[in-house]
Coordinates of C-alpha atoms (C1' of nucleotides) in Angstrom, one line a residue:
Chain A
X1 CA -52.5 5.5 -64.4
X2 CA -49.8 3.3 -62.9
X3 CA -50.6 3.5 -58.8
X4 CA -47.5 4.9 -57.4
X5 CA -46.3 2.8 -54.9
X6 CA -44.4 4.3 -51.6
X7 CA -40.9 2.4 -51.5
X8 CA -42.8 0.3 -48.2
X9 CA -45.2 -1.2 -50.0
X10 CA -43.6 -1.5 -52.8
X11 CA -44.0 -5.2 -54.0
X12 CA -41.5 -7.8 -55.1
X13 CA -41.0 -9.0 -58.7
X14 CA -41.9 -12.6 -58.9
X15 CA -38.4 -13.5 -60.5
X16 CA -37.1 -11.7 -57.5
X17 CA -38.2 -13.5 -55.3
X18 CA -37.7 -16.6 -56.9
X19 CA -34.0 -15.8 -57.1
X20 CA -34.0 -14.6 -53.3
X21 CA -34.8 -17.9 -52.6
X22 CA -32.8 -19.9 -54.8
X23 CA -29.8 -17.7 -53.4
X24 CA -30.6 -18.5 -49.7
X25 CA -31.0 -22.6 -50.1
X26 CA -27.5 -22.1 -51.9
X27 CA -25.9 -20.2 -49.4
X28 CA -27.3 -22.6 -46.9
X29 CA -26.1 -25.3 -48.7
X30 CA -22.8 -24.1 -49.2
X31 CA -21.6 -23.0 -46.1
X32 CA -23.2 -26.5 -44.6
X33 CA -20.7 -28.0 -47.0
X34 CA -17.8 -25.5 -46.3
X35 CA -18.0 -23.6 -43.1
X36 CA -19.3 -19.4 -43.3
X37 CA -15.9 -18.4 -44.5
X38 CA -15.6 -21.1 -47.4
X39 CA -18.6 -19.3 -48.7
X40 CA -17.9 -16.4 -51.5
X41 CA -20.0 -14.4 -53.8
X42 CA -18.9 -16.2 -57.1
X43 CA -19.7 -19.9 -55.9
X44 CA -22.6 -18.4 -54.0
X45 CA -24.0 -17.3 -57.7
X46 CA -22.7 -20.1 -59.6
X47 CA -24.7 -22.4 -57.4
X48 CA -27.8 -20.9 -57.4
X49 CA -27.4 -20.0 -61.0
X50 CA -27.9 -16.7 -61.3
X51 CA -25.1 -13.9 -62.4
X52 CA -23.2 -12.1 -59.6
X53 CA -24.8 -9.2 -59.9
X54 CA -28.2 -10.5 -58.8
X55 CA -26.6 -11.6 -55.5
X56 CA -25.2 -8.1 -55.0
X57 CA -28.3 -6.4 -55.9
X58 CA -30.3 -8.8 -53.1
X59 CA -27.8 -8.6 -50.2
X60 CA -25.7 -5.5 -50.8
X61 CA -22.7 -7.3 -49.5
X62 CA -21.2 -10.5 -48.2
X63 CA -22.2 -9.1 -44.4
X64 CA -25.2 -8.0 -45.8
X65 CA -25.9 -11.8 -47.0
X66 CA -24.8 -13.4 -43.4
X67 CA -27.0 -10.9 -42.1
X68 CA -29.8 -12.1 -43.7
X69 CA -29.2 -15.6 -42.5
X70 CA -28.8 -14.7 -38.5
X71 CA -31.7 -12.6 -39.1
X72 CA -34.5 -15.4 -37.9
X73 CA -32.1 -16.7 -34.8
X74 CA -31.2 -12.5 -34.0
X75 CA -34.9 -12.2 -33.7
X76 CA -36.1 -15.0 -31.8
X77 CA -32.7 -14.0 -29.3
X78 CA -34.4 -10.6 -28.9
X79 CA -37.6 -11.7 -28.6
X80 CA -36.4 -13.6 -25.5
X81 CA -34.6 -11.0 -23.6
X82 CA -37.2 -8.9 -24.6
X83 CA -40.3 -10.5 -24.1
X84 CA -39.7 -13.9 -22.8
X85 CA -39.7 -15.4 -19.3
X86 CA -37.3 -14.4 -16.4
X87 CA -34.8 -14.5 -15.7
X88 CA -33.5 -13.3 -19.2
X89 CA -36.6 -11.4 -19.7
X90 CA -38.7 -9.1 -18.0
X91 CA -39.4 -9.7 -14.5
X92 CA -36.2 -10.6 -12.7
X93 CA -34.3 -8.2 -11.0
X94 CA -31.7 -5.8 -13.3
X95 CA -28.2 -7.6 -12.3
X96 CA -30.1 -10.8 -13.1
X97 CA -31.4 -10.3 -16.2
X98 CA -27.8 -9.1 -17.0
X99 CA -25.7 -12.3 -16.1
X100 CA -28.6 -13.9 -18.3
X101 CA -28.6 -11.9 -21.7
X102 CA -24.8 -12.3 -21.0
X103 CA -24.7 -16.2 -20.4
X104 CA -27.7 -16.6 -23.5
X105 CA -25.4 -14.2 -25.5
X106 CA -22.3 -16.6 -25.2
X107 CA -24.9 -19.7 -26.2
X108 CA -25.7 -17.7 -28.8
X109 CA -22.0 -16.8 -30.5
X110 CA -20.9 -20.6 -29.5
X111 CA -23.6 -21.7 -31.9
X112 CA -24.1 -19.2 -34.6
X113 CA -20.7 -17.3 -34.3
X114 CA -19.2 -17.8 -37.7
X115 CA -21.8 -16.9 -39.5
X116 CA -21.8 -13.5 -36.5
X117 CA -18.4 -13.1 -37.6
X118 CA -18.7 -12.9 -41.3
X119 CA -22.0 -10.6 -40.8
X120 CA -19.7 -8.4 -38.6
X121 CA -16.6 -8.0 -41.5
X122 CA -17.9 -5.1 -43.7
X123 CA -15.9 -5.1 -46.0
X124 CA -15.6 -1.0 -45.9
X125 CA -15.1 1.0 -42.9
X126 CA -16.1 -1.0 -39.9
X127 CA -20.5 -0.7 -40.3
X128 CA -22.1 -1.7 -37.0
X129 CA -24.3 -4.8 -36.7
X130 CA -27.4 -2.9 -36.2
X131 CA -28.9 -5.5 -33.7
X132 CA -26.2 -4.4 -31.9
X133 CA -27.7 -1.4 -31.0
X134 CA -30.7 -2.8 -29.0
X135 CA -28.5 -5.2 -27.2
X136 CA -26.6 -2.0 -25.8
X137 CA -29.9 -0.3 -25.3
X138 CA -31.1 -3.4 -23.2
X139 CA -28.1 -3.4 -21.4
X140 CA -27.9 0.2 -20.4
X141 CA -31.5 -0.3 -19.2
X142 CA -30.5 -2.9 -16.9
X143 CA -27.6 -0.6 -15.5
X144 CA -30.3 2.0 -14.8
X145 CA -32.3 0.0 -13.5
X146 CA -29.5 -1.0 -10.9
X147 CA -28.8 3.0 -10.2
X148 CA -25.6 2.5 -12.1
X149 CA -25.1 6.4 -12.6
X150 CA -22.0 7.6 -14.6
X151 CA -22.5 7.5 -18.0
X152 CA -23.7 3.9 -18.2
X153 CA -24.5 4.5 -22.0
X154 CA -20.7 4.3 -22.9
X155 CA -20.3 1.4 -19.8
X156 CA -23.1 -0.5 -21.9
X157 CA -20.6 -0.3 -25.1
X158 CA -18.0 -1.5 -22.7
X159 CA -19.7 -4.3 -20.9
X160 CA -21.2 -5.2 -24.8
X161 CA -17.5 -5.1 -26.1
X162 CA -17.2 -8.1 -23.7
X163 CA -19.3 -10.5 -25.8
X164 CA -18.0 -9.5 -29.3
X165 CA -17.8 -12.9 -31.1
X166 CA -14.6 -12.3 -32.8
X167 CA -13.6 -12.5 -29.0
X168 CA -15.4 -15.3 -27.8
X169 CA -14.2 -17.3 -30.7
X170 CA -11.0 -16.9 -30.1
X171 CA -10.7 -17.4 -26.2
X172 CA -12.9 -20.9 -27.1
X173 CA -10.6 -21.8 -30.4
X174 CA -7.3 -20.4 -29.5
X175 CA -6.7 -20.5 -25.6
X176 CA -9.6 -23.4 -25.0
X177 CA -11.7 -21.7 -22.9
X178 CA -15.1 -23.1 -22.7
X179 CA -18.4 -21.2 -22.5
X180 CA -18.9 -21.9 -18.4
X181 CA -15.8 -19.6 -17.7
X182 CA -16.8 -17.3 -20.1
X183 CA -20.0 -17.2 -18.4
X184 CA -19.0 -17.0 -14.9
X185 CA -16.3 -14.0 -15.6
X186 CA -19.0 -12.2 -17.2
X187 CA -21.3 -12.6 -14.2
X188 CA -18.0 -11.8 -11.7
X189 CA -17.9 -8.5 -14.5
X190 CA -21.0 -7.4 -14.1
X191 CA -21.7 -8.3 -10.4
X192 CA -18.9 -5.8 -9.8
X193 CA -19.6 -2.9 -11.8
X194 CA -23.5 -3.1 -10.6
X195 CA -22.4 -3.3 -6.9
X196 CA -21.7 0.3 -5.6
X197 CA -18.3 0.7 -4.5
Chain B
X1 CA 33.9 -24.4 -45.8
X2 CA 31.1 -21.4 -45.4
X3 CA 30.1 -21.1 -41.6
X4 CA 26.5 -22.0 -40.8
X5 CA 25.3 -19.6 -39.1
X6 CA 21.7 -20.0 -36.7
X7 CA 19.1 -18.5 -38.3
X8 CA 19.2 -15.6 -35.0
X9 CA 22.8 -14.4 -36.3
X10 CA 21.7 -14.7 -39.8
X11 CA 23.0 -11.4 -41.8
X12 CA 20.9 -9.4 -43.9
X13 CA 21.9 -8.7 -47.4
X14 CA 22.7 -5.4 -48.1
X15 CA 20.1 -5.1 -50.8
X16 CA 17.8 -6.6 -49.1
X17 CA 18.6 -4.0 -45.9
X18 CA 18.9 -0.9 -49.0
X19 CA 14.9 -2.3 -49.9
X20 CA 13.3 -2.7 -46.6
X21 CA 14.8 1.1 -45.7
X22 CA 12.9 2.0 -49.7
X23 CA 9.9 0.4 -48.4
X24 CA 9.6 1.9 -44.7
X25 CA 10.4 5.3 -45.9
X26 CA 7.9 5.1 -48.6
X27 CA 4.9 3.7 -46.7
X28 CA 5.5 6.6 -44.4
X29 CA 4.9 9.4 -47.3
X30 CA 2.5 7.1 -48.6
X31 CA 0.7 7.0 -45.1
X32 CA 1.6 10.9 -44.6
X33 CA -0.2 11.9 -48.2
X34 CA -3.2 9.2 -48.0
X35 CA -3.8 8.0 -44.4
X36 CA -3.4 4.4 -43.6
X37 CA -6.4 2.7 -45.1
X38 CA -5.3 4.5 -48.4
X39 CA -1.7 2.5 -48.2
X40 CA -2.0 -0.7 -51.2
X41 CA 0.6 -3.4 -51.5
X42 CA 0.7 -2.6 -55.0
X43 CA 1.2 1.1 -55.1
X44 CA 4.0 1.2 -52.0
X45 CA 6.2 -1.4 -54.1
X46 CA 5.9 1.1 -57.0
X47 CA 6.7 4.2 -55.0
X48 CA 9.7 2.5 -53.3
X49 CA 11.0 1.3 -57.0
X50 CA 10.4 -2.5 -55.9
X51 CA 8.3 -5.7 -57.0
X52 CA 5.3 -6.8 -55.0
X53 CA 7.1 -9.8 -54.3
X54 CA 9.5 -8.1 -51.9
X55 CA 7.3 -6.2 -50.3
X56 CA 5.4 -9.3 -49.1
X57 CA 9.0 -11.2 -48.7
X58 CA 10.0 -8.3 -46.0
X59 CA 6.8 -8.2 -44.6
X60 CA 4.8 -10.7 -44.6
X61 CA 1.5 -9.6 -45.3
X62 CA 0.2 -5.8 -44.5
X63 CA -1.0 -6.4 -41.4
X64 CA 2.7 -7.0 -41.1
X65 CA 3.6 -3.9 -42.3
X66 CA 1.6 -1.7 -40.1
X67 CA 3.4 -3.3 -37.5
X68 CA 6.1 -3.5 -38.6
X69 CA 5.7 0.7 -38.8
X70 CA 4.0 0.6 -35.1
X71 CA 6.9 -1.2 -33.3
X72 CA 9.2 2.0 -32.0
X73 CA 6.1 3.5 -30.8
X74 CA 4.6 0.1 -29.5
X75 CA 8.1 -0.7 -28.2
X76 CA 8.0 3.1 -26.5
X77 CA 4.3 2.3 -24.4
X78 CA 5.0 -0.6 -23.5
X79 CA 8.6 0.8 -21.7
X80 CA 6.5 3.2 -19.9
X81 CA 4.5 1.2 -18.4
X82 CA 6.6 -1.5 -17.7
X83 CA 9.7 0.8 -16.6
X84 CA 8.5 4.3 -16.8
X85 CA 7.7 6.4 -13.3
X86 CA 4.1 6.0 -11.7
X87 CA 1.6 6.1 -11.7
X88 CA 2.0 3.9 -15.0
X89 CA 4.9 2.6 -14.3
X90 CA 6.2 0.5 -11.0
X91 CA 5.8 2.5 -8.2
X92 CA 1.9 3.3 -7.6
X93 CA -0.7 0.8 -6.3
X94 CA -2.6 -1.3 -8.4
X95 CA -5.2 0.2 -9.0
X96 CA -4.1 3.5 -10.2
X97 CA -2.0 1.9 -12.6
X98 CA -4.6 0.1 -14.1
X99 CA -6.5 3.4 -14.6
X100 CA -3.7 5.3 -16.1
X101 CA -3.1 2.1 -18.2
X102 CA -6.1 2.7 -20.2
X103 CA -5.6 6.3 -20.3
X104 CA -2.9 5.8 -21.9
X105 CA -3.7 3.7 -24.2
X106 CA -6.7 5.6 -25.3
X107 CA -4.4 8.6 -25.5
X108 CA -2.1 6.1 -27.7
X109 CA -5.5 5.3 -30.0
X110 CA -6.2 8.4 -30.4
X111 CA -2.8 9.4 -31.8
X112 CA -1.7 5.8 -33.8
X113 CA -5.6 4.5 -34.1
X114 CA -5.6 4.1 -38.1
X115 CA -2.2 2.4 -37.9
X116 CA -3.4 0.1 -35.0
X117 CA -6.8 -1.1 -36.6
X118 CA -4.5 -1.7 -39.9
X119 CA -2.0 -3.5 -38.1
X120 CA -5.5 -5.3 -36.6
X121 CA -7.0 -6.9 -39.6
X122 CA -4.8 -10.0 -40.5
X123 CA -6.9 -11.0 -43.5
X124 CA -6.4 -14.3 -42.9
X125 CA -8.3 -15.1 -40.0
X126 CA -7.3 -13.0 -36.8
X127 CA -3.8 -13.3 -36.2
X128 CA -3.6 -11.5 -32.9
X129 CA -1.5 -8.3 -32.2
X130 CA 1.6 -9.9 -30.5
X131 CA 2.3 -7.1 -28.1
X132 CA -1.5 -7.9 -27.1
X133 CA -0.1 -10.3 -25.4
X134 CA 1.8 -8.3 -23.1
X135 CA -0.8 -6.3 -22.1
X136 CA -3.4 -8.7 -21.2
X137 CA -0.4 -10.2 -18.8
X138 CA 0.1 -6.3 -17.4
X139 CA -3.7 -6.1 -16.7
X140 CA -3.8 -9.7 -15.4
X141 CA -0.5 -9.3 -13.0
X142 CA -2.4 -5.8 -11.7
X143 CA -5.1 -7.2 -10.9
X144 CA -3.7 -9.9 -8.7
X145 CA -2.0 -7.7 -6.8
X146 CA -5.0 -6.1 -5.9
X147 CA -6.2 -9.0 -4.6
X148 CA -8.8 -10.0 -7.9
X149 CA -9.2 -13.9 -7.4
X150 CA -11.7 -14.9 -9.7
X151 CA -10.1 -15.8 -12.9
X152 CA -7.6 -12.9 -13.4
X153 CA -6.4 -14.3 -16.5
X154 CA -9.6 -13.9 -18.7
X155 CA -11.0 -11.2 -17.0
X156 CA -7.8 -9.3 -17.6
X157 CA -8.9 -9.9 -21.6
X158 CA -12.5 -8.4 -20.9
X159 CA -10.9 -5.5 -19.7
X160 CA -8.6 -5.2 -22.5
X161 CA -11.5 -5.7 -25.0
X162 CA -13.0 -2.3 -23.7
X163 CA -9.4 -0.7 -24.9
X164 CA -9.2 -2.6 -28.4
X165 CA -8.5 0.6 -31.3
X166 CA -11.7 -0.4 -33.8
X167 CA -14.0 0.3 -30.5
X168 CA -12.6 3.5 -29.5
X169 CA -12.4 4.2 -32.6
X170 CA -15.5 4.2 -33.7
X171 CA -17.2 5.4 -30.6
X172 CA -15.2 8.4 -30.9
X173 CA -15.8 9.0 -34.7
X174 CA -18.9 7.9 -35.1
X175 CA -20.7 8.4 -32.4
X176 CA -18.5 12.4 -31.6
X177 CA -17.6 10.8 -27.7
X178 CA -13.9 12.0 -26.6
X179 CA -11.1 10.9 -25.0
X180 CA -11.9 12.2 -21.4
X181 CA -15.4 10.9 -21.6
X182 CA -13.7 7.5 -22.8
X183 CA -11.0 7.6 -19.8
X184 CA -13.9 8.7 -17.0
X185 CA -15.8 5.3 -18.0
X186 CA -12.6 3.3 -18.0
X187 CA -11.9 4.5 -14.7
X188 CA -15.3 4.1 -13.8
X189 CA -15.0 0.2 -15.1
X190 CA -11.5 -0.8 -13.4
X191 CA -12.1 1.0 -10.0
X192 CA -15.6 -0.8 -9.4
X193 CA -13.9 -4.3 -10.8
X194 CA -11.0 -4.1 -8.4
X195 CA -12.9 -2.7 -5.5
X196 CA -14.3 -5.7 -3.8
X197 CA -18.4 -6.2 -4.1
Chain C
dA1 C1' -53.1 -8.2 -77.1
dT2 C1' -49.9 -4.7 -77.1
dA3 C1' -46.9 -1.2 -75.7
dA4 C1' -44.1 1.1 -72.3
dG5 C1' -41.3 1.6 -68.5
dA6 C1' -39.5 0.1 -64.4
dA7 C1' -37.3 -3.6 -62.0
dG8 C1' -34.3 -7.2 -62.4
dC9 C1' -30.5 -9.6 -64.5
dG10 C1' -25.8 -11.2 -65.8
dG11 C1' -21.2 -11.2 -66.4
dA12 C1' -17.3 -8.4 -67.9
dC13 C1' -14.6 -5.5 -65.3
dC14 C1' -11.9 -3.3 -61.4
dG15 C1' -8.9 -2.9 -57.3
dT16 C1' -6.9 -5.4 -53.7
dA17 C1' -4.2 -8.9 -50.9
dG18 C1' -1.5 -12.6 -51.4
dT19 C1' 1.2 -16.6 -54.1
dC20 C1' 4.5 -18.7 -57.3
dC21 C1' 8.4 -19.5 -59.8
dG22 C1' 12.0 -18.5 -63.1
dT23 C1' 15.8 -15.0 -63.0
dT24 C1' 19.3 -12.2 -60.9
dT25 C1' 22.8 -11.0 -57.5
dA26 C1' 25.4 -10.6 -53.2
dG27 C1' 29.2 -12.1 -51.2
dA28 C1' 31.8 -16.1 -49.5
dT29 C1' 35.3 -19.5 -51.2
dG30 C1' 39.6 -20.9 -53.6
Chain D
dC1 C1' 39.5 -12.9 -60.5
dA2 C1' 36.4 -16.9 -61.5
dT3 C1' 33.0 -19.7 -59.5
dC4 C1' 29.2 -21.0 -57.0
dT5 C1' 24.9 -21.0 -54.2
dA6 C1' 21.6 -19.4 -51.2
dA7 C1' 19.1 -15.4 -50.8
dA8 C1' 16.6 -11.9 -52.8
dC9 C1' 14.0 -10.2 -56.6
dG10 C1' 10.0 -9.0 -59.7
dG11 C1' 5.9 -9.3 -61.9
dA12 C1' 2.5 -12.4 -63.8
dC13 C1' -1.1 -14.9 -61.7
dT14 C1' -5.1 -16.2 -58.6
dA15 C1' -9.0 -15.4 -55.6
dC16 C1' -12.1 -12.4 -53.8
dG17 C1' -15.5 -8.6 -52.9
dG18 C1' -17.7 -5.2 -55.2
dT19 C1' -19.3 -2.1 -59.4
dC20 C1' -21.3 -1.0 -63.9
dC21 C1' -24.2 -0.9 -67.7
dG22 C1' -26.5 -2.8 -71.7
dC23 C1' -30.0 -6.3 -72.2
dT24 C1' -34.2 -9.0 -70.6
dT25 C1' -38.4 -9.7 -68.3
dC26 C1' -42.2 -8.8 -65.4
dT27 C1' -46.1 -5.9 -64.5
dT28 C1' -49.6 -2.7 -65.5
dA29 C1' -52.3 0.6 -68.4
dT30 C1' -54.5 1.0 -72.5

DNA sequence: ATAAGAAGCGGACCGTAGTCCGTTTAGATG
DNA sequence: CATCTAAACGGACTACGGTCCGCTTCTTAT
C-alpha cells in the first residue's frame, strides 16, 4: 500500500519543480527587463513555456507570485529586527528599536517597493500581506515595552499604516520626498506617541 | 461666425446632460441592489440604455465614477469642517479639531466606506483622491497652529494615512473593531503628537 | 514491466476595465 | 428650412487576471 502522506510532507513532483523554477528565472527576468508592473501572467507563461494554468496552480495569484519573490528579502528583514544586532534588534531600548525597524523599513520599500506593491494588490477583496502581521506584532511589543497603555494593538496598526509602501512610493515619486525625511518624521512620530503626555 | 467659447463656459449638450442624469441614476439602483464592488462598466451602460463608450466618455474611468457619486457628500464634509461650528469647524483650538476631524471621518467611512475604497483604486497606477488634498492641508494648517514645527507637511500625511477607508475598513470588518475603539486611538494618536514631548 | 491513480499540465474560456473609430446628432449659422 | 461641424455616441476590440476541465505524466505498488 501507497504510504499516505500528510499534506506537510507531502513531496513535490519532479516536473513541478522543474516548472517552479523555470517560472521564477522568467519572472525574474522579466520584470528586470520591464519593471514589477510590466510583468503579467500570460508573458510570465509564455516565457517560461509552460500554459497559464501551471503558473496559477504554483502561485495562486499575481500577489501570490510577488510574494514569492519578496519572500527571501521579507525574511532576512525579519530575521534582523528579530534576531539581529541593536539597535534594530534585541537589546536596545523600546523607542530605539522603533525609529530603527521604522528607518530599515523605509530602506526596505525604497529598494524592493514595487515588487511590495504588486504583492500587496490582491486582486479580490483587499487580503493582508501576512508578514504584515508580525511587523505589527513587533511594533506593539515595542509600545509595551515603553508602558504605552491604551490599546497600543490598534496604535501598532496605526503607526504600521505609516510605512505602507503604496505611501512611501508616492511621497518619494510624486512630491520628491527622499527617504531621510521620511525617516526623521517617523522618528518625530514615534518619539511623540512613546513619550507620556 | 460661431462664438468660441473657453472651455470653462463650454455648454453641455442636452443629450449628453439627458445621459449623464441615465447613468447617475442608474449606478445608484445598481449600487442600491448590488453594493459598490458589484457596480461593472458594462452592466451600468446597459441598465442606463447607453454604450460603454459614454460611460467612460462622462466619466472617465470608474474610479471616476465613484467620485463622481461621492462629491455632494465629499463636498458636504469638507463644509463642515472648513465652515461648520466647532469643534470641527473654526472656532475650537487645535487640537480638538484635529480629534473631531478623524472622528468624523471614521464616522464618514463607516457610512460611504465601499464608495470611498471604489473611488480609491484608480487602476491605473494610484491616481490620488483630489479632495485628499484638502485634508492633508487641514491636518497640516492644525497642526501649526498648535505649534508642531517639525515637518508639518508630511507628518500631516502620516496622520492622514491612519484615516485612509481600505484601513478602517478592514480593521473594522475583518478584524470586528468599531468605530469608538477606532476614534479612542485616534484621539489617543493626535493628542500625544501635538502635545509637546 | 505494467497498471493505476494522483498530481500536474495547458490553453480555451470568462468577466472586467479601458480604448478606438466610424457613425449619428445637436444646435448654431445663413 | 438646409447645411455644416464639433460633440457625442456605441459597441467591437484589446489586455489582463483568473477559472475550468479533459489530457498527460510522474510515482508507486504489484
Amino acid at each position: 500500500m501507497r504510504p499516505r502522506l500528510s499534506p506537510d510532507e507531502a513531496v513535490e513532483r519532479s516536473d513541478a519543480a522543474r516548472n517552479r523554477e523555470r517560472l521564477l528565472e522568467a519572472a525574474r527576468d522579466l520584470i528586470g527587463e520591464c519593471g514589477a508592473e510590466g510583468l503579467t501572467m500570460d508573458r510570465l507563461a509564455e516565457h517560461a513555456g509552460v500554459g497559464k494554468g501551471t503558473v496559477f496552480r504554483r502561485f495562486g495569484s499575481r500577489a501570490g507570485l510577488m510574494l514569492t519573490l519578496l519572500s527571501e528579502s521579507e525574511a532576512a528583514f525579519q530575521a534582523r529586527f528579530m534576531f539581529g544586532p541593536p539597535p534594530l534588534g534585541p537589546g536596545a531600548p523600546g523607542l530605539e528599536r522603533l525609529i530603527a525597524f521604522g528607518i530599515e523599513r523605509i530602506a526596505y520599500v525604497m529598494e524592493f517597493g514595487d515588487l511590495a506593491l504588486a504583492a500587496e494588490n490582491a486582486s479580490r477583496g483587499r487580503v493582508e500581506v501576512p508578514a504584515a502581521a508580525l511587523w505589527y506584532r513587533h511594533i506593539e511589543v515595542l509600545l509595551t515595552e515603553e508602558g504605552f497603555a491604551a490599546d497600543p494593538w490598534l496604535m501598532a496598526r496605526s503607526l504600521g499604516a505609516t510605512l505602507a509602501p503604496d505611501r512611501l512610493l508616492n511621497l518619494v515619486r510624486v512630491h520628491g520626498v527622499d527617504a531621510d525625511r521620511l525617516s526623521d518624521s517617523w522618528r518625530e512620530l514615534v518619539t511623540r506617541v512613546v513619550t507620556a503626555a
